PDB file of C-alpha atoms in Angstrom:
ATOM      1  CA  MET M   1     -74.426 -56.692  29.485  1.00  0.00           C
ATOM      2  CA  LEU M   2     -71.163 -56.926  31.617  1.00  0.00           C
ATOM      3  CA  LEU M   3     -73.581 -57.323  34.672  1.00  0.00           C
ATOM      4  CA  LEU M   4     -75.048 -59.955  33.040  1.00  0.00           C
ATOM      5  CA  LEU M   5     -71.485 -61.421  32.809  1.00  0.00           C
ATOM      6  CA  ILE M   6     -71.363 -61.230  36.779  1.00  0.00           C
ATOM      7  CA  GLY M   7     -73.735 -63.258  37.925  1.00  0.00           C
ATOM      8  CA  ALA M   8     -73.091 -66.064  34.650  1.00  0.00           C
ATOM      9  CA  GLU M   9     -71.292 -68.917  35.548  1.00  0.00           C
ATOM     10  CA  PHE M  10     -68.993 -71.147  33.448  1.00  0.00           C
ATOM     11  CA  ARG M  11     -69.463 -74.695  33.116  1.00  0.00           C
ATOM     12  CA  PRO M  12     -65.585 -76.679  32.592  1.00  0.00           C
ATOM     13  CA  VAL M  13     -64.984 -77.599  29.015  1.00  0.00           C
ATOM     14  CA  THR M  14     -65.962 -80.874  29.370  1.00  0.00           C
ATOM     15  CA  ALA M  15     -69.068 -80.714  30.395  1.00  0.00           C
ATOM     16  CA  GLN M  16     -71.962 -81.264  28.902  1.00  0.00           C
ATOM     17  CA  PRO M  17     -73.507 -77.783  28.493  1.00  0.00           C
ATOM     18  CA  LYS M  18     -77.322 -76.730  29.583  1.00  0.00           C
ATOM     19  CA  PRO M  19     -78.723 -73.884  26.423  1.00  0.00           C
ATOM     20  CA  ALA M  20     -77.394 -70.374  29.335  1.00  0.00           C
ATOM     21  CA  GLU M  21     -73.937 -72.082  30.150  1.00  0.00           C
ATOM     22  CA  ARG M  22     -71.013 -70.385  28.800  1.00  0.00           C
ATOM     23  CA  THR M  23     -67.387 -72.321  29.207  1.00  0.00           C
ATOM     24  CA  GLU M  24     -64.806 -69.419  32.055  1.00  0.00           C
ATOM     25  CA  PHE M  25     -63.562 -68.903  28.091  1.00  0.00           C
ATOM     26  CA  GLU M  26     -65.939 -67.792  26.575  1.00  0.00           C
ATOM     27  CA  LEU M  27     -66.961 -65.655  29.552  1.00  0.00           C
ATOM     28  CA  LYS M  28     -63.529 -64.300  29.468  1.00  0.00           C
ATOM     29  CA  ALA M  29     -63.529 -62.922  25.844  1.00  0.00           C
ATOM     30  CA  ALA M  30     -67.259 -61.893  26.778  1.00  0.00           C
ATOM     31  CA  TYR M  31     -65.450 -59.444  29.154  1.00  0.00           C
ATOM     32  CA  LEU M  32     -62.420 -58.204  27.127  1.00  0.00           C
ATOM     33  CA  TYR M  33     -64.924 -57.211  24.577  1.00  0.00           C
ATOM     34  CA  HIS M  34     -66.898 -55.565  27.338  1.00  0.00           C
ATOM     35  CA  PHE M  35     -64.242 -53.691  29.158  1.00  0.00           C
ATOM     36  CA  ALA M  36     -63.191 -51.649  25.910  1.00  0.00           C
ATOM     37  CA  GLN M  37     -66.711 -50.115  26.018  1.00  0.00           C
ATOM     38  CA  PHE M  38     -65.676 -48.672  29.291  1.00  0.00           C
ATOM     39  CA  ILE M  39     -62.287 -48.216  29.095  1.00  0.00           C
ATOM     40  CA  GLU M  40     -61.266 -44.879  27.721  1.00  0.00           C
ATOM     41  CA  TRP M  41     -57.409 -44.099  25.824  1.00  0.00           C
ATOM     42  CA  PRO M  42     -55.684 -41.871  25.423  1.00  0.00           C
ATOM     43  CA  ALA M  43     -56.217 -40.292  21.632  1.00  0.00           C
ATOM     44  CA  GLU M  44     -52.509 -40.832  21.298  1.00  0.00           C
ATOM     45  CA  ALA M  45     -52.775 -44.390  21.625  1.00  0.00           C
ATOM     46  CA  PHE M  46     -54.256 -45.094  18.350  1.00  0.00           C
ATOM     47  CA  THR M  47     -52.897 -43.957  15.055  1.00  0.00           C
ATOM     48  CA  ASN M  48     -55.240 -42.222  13.649  1.00  0.00           C
ATOM     49  CA  SER M  49     -59.783 -42.142  14.422  1.00  0.00           C
ATOM     50  CA  GLN M  50     -60.511 -45.247  12.785  1.00  0.00           C
ATOM     51  CA  ALA M  51     -57.379 -47.819  13.619  1.00  0.00           C
ATOM     52  CA  PRO M  52     -58.986 -50.963  15.714  1.00  0.00           C
ATOM     53  CA  ILE M  53     -58.704 -51.708  18.914  1.00  0.00           C
ATOM     54  CA  VAL M  54     -56.096 -54.529  18.866  1.00  0.00           C
ATOM     55  CA  ILE M  55     -56.485 -57.573  21.792  1.00  0.00           C
ATOM     56  CA  GLY M  56     -52.985 -58.884  22.386  1.00  0.00           C
ATOM     57  CA  VAL M  57     -53.451 -63.328  23.021  1.00  0.00           C
ATOM     58  CA  VAL M  58     -49.239 -63.576  24.420  1.00  0.00           C
ATOM     59  CA  GLY M  59     -48.570 -66.988  25.177  1.00  0.00           C
ATOM     60  CA  LYS M  60     -50.761 -69.913  24.673  1.00  0.00           C
ATOM     61  CA  ASP M  61     -53.693 -69.195  23.259  1.00  0.00           C
ATOM     62  CA  PRO M  62     -56.823 -70.704  25.762  1.00  0.00           C
ATOM     63  CA  PHE M  63     -59.857 -68.328  23.850  1.00  0.00           C
ATOM     64  CA  GLY M  64     -59.378 -70.886  20.918  1.00  0.00           C
ATOM     65  CA  LYS M  65     -61.547 -69.080  18.190  1.00  0.00           C
ATOM     66  CA  VAL M  66     -64.304 -67.863  21.230  1.00  0.00           C
ATOM     67  CA  LEU M  67     -62.570 -64.446  21.342  1.00  0.00           C
ATOM     68  CA  ASP M  68     -62.595 -63.988  17.691  1.00  0.00           C
ATOM     69  CA  ASP M  69     -66.142 -65.259  17.645  1.00  0.00           C
ATOM     70  CA  THR M  70     -66.844 -62.661  20.644  1.00  0.00           C
ATOM     71  CA  VAL M  71     -65.419 -59.471  19.112  1.00  0.00           C
ATOM     72  CA  ARG M  72     -66.139 -60.299  14.639  1.00  0.00           C
ATOM     73  CA  ASP M  73     -68.502 -57.575  13.267  1.00  0.00           C
ATOM     74  CA  LYS M  74     -68.003 -55.477  17.074  1.00  0.00           C
ATOM     75  CA  THR M  75     -67.216 -51.960  16.974  1.00  0.00           C
ATOM     76  CA  VAL M  76     -67.030 -49.611  19.955  1.00  0.00           C
ATOM     77  CA  LYS M  77     -66.675 -45.952  19.465  1.00  0.00           C
ATOM     78  CA  ASP M  78     -67.303 -47.013  15.287  1.00  0.00           C
ATOM     79  CA  ARG M  79     -63.505 -49.039  16.118  1.00  0.00           C
ATOM     80  CA  PRO M  80     -63.271 -52.678  15.092  1.00  0.00           C
ATOM     81  CA  PHE M  81     -61.614 -54.892  16.869  1.00  0.00           C
ATOM     82  CA  VAL M  82     -58.311 -56.693  15.662  1.00  0.00           C
ATOM     83  CA  VAL M  83     -56.854 -59.867  17.913  1.00  0.00           C
ATOM     84  CA  ARG M  84     -53.420 -61.274  17.539  1.00  0.00           C
ATOM     85  CA  ARG M  85     -51.541 -63.687  18.586  1.00  0.00           C
ATOM     86  CA  LEU M  86     -48.543 -63.593  19.641  1.00  0.00           C
ATOM     87  CA  SER M  87     -45.502 -66.105  20.930  1.00  0.00           C
ATOM     88  CA  GLY M  88     -43.694 -63.668  22.362  1.00  0.00           C
ATOM     89  CA  THR M  89     -43.254 -60.175  23.051  1.00  0.00           C
ATOM     90  CA  GLU M  90     -42.711 -58.604  19.603  1.00  0.00           C
ATOM     91  CA  GLY M  91     -45.499 -56.428  18.624  1.00  0.00           C
ATOM     92  CA  ILE M  92     -46.861 -55.743  22.422  1.00  0.00           C
ATOM     93  CA  LYS M  93     -46.684 -51.833  22.318  1.00  0.00           C
ATOM     94  CA  ASP M  94     -49.052 -52.126  18.939  1.00  0.00           C
ATOM     95  CA  CYS M  95     -51.989 -53.905  21.594  1.00  0.00           C
ATOM     96  CA  HIS M  96     -54.759 -52.186  23.403  1.00  0.00           C
ATOM     97  CA  ILE M  97     -55.656 -54.795  25.667  1.00  0.00           C
ATOM     98  CA  VAL M  98     -53.488 -57.576  26.234  1.00  0.00           C
ATOM     99  CA  TYR M  99     -53.980 -61.452  27.795  1.00  0.00           C
ATOM    100  CA  VAL M 100     -51.258 -62.167  29.852  1.00  0.00           C
ATOM    101  CA  SER M 101     -52.385 -66.260  29.201  1.00  0.00           C
ATOM    102  CA  SER M 102     -51.323 -68.961  32.107  1.00  0.00           C
ATOM    103  CA  SER M 103     -48.295 -70.218  29.984  1.00  0.00           C
ATOM    104  CA  GLU M 104     -46.421 -66.979  30.185  1.00  0.00           C
ATOM    105  CA  LYS M 105     -46.484 -67.064  34.729  1.00  0.00           C
ATOM    106  CA  PRO M 106     -42.266 -67.128  34.549  1.00  0.00           C
ATOM    107  CA  ARG M 107     -42.291 -64.078  32.596  1.00  0.00           C
ATOM    108  CA  LEU M 108     -44.834 -61.375  34.016  1.00  0.00           C
ATOM    109  CA  PRO M 109     -42.891 -59.813  36.131  1.00  0.00           C
ATOM    110  CA  GLU M 110     -40.446 -59.516  32.235  1.00  0.00           C
ATOM    111  CA  ILE M 111     -43.501 -58.705  30.444  1.00  0.00           C
ATOM    112  CA  ILE M 112     -45.495 -56.380  33.095  1.00  0.00           C
ATOM    113  CA  ARG M 113     -42.269 -54.004  32.579  1.00  0.00           C
ATOM    114  CA  LEU M 114     -42.252 -53.696  28.890  1.00  0.00           C
ATOM    115  CA  LEU M 115     -45.675 -52.559  29.831  1.00  0.00           C
ATOM    116  CA  ASN M 116     -45.007 -50.077  32.351  1.00  0.00           C
ATOM    117  CA  ASP M 117     -45.436 -46.431  30.918  1.00  0.00           C
ATOM    118  CA  GLU M 118     -47.834 -48.181  27.943  1.00  0.00           C
ATOM    119  CA  SER M 119     -51.554 -47.212  27.901  1.00  0.00           C
ATOM    120  CA  ILE M 120     -52.364 -50.969  27.814  1.00  0.00           C
ATOM    121  CA  LEU M 121     -54.879 -52.525  29.266  1.00  0.00           C
ATOM    122  CA  SER M 122     -53.411 -55.857  30.250  1.00  0.00           C
ATOM    123  CA  VAL M 123     -55.136 -58.381  31.278  1.00  0.00           C
ATOM    124  CA  ASN M 124     -54.581 -61.958  33.417  1.00  0.00           C
ATOM    125  CA  GLU M 125     -55.834 -64.837  35.838  1.00  0.00           C
ATOM    126  CA  ASP M 126     -52.741 -65.371  38.760  1.00  0.00           C
ATOM    127  CA  VAL M 127     -53.655 -63.714  42.305  1.00  0.00           C
ATOM    128  CA  GLN M 128     -49.336 -62.201  41.657  1.00  0.00           C
ATOM    129  CA  PHE M 129     -51.162 -60.122  38.997  1.00  0.00           C
ATOM    130  CA  THR M 130     -51.878 -56.697  39.600  1.00  0.00           C
ATOM    131  CA  ARG M 131     -49.734 -57.122  42.815  1.00  0.00           C
ATOM    132  CA  LEU M 132     -46.656 -57.161  40.295  1.00  0.00           C
ATOM    133  CA  GLY M 133     -48.023 -54.501  38.371  1.00  0.00           C
ATOM    134  CA  GLY M 134     -50.678 -55.730  36.356  1.00  0.00           C
ATOM    135  CA  VAL M 135     -54.584 -54.131  35.784  1.00  0.00           C
ATOM    136  CA  VAL M 136     -57.224 -56.409  35.538  1.00  0.00           C
ATOM    137  CA  ASN M 137     -56.919 -59.479  37.122  1.00  0.00           C
ATOM    138  CA  PHE M 138     -59.583 -62.867  36.479  1.00  0.00           C
ATOM    139  CA  MET M 139     -60.361 -64.644  39.124  1.00  0.00           C
ATOM    140  CA  MET M 140     -62.769 -67.683  40.096  1.00  0.00           C
ATOM    141  CA  GLU M 141     -65.572 -67.255  43.286  1.00  0.00           C
ATOM    142  CA  ASN M 142     -68.038 -69.735  43.410  1.00  0.00           C
ATOM    143  CA  LYS M 143     -67.812 -70.671  39.303  1.00  0.00           C
ATOM    144  CA  LYS M 144     -68.122 -67.314  38.729  1.00  0.00           C
ATOM    145  CA  VAL M 145     -65.337 -65.958  36.717  1.00  0.00           C
ATOM    146  CA  ARG M 146     -65.084 -62.358  39.259  1.00  0.00           C
ATOM    147  CA  PHE M 147     -61.940 -59.437  37.829  1.00  0.00           C
ATOM    148  CA  GLU M 148     -59.456 -57.351  40.697  1.00  0.00           C
ATOM    149  CA  ILE M 149     -58.657 -54.000  39.021  1.00  0.00           C
ATOM    150  CA  ASN M 150     -55.443 -52.163  40.313  1.00  0.00           C
ATOM    151  CA  MET M 151     -56.090 -48.410  39.927  1.00  0.00           C
ATOM    152  CA  ALA M 152     -52.871 -47.455  40.297  1.00  0.00           C
ATOM    153  CA  ALA M 153     -51.513 -49.054  37.460  1.00  0.00           C
ATOM    154  CA  ALA M 154     -54.672 -48.188  35.655  1.00  0.00           C
ATOM    155  CA  GLU M 155     -53.087 -45.032  35.866  1.00  0.00           C
ATOM    156  CA  LYS M 156     -50.189 -45.445  35.486  1.00  0.00           C
ATOM    157  CA  ALA M 157     -51.274 -46.093  31.921  1.00  0.00           C
ATOM    158  CA  ARG M 158     -53.472 -43.336  31.712  1.00  0.00           C
ATOM    159  CA  LEU M 159     -56.432 -45.308  31.143  1.00  0.00           C
ATOM    160  CA  LYS M 160     -59.889 -43.866  32.278  1.00  0.00           C
ATOM    161  CA  LEU M 161     -61.773 -46.814  33.376  1.00  0.00           C
ATOM    162  CA  ASP M 162     -65.507 -46.100  33.859  1.00  0.00           C
ATOM    163  CA  ALA M 163     -67.201 -45.456  36.752  1.00  0.00           C
ATOM    164  CA  GLN M 164     -69.724 -48.763  35.690  1.00  0.00           C
ATOM    165  CA  LEU M 165     -67.069 -51.026  35.475  1.00  0.00           C
ATOM    166  CA  LEU M 166     -65.393 -50.344  38.613  1.00  0.00           C
ATOM    167  CA  ARG M 167     -68.709 -50.383  40.650  1.00  0.00           C
ATOM    168  CA  LEU M 168     -68.551 -54.461  39.552  1.00  0.00           C
ATOM    169  CA  ALA M 169     -64.149 -55.129  40.071  1.00  0.00           C
ATOM    170  CA  LYS M 170     -62.352 -55.489  43.430  1.00  0.00           C
ATOM    171  CA  ILE M 171     -60.240 -52.943  43.420  1.00  0.00           C
ATOM    172  CA  SER M 172     -57.180 -52.280  44.646  1.00  0.00           C
ATOM    173  CA  ARG M 173     -54.159 -50.301  44.160  1.00  0.00           C
ATOM    174  CA  HIS M 174     -50.925 -52.253  44.415  1.00  0.00           C
ATOM    175  CA  SER M 175     -48.638 -50.035  43.364  1.00  0.00           C
ATOM    176  CA  ALA M 176     -46.545 -50.235  39.477  1.00  0.00           C
ATOM    177  CA  GLU M 177     -42.953 -49.603  39.294  1.00  0.00           C
TER     178      GLU M 177
END
């Protein structure tokens, strides 16, 4: 399924959709779900074997109900999903995937420092994100959502990334602080 997302084009929210087209944030929500299928967190990242995978959205939420709908009733390795909206950084360390909204651009260095020693998949869409030490950067290429993975940051976060995921990504090795 992740491979199918790579070829999917997005449509601007204002355009009339064709049945097979998805909006940019529908695609990004699907990526967040699928990333969880291809990542192994260290055991201590969860409070117990039934603990959910928590996706946190920091800042202004660009997904609306799309992210909730995408992960509703889905599980990965018998773990359900929980989506939390965070207006600040309180509760950020309780997440497994953190999507940092573009509204938080001025605070990116601070947020990345906060996540620096945590087993959290950090995701954003700013070209500087992986250079600052973030793990995944969404980027648009020819109206398609692509992603870059900072391997140094993923390793520092103790996240094991499946080879299938890595084959689809642009790989960088920006040193995480």
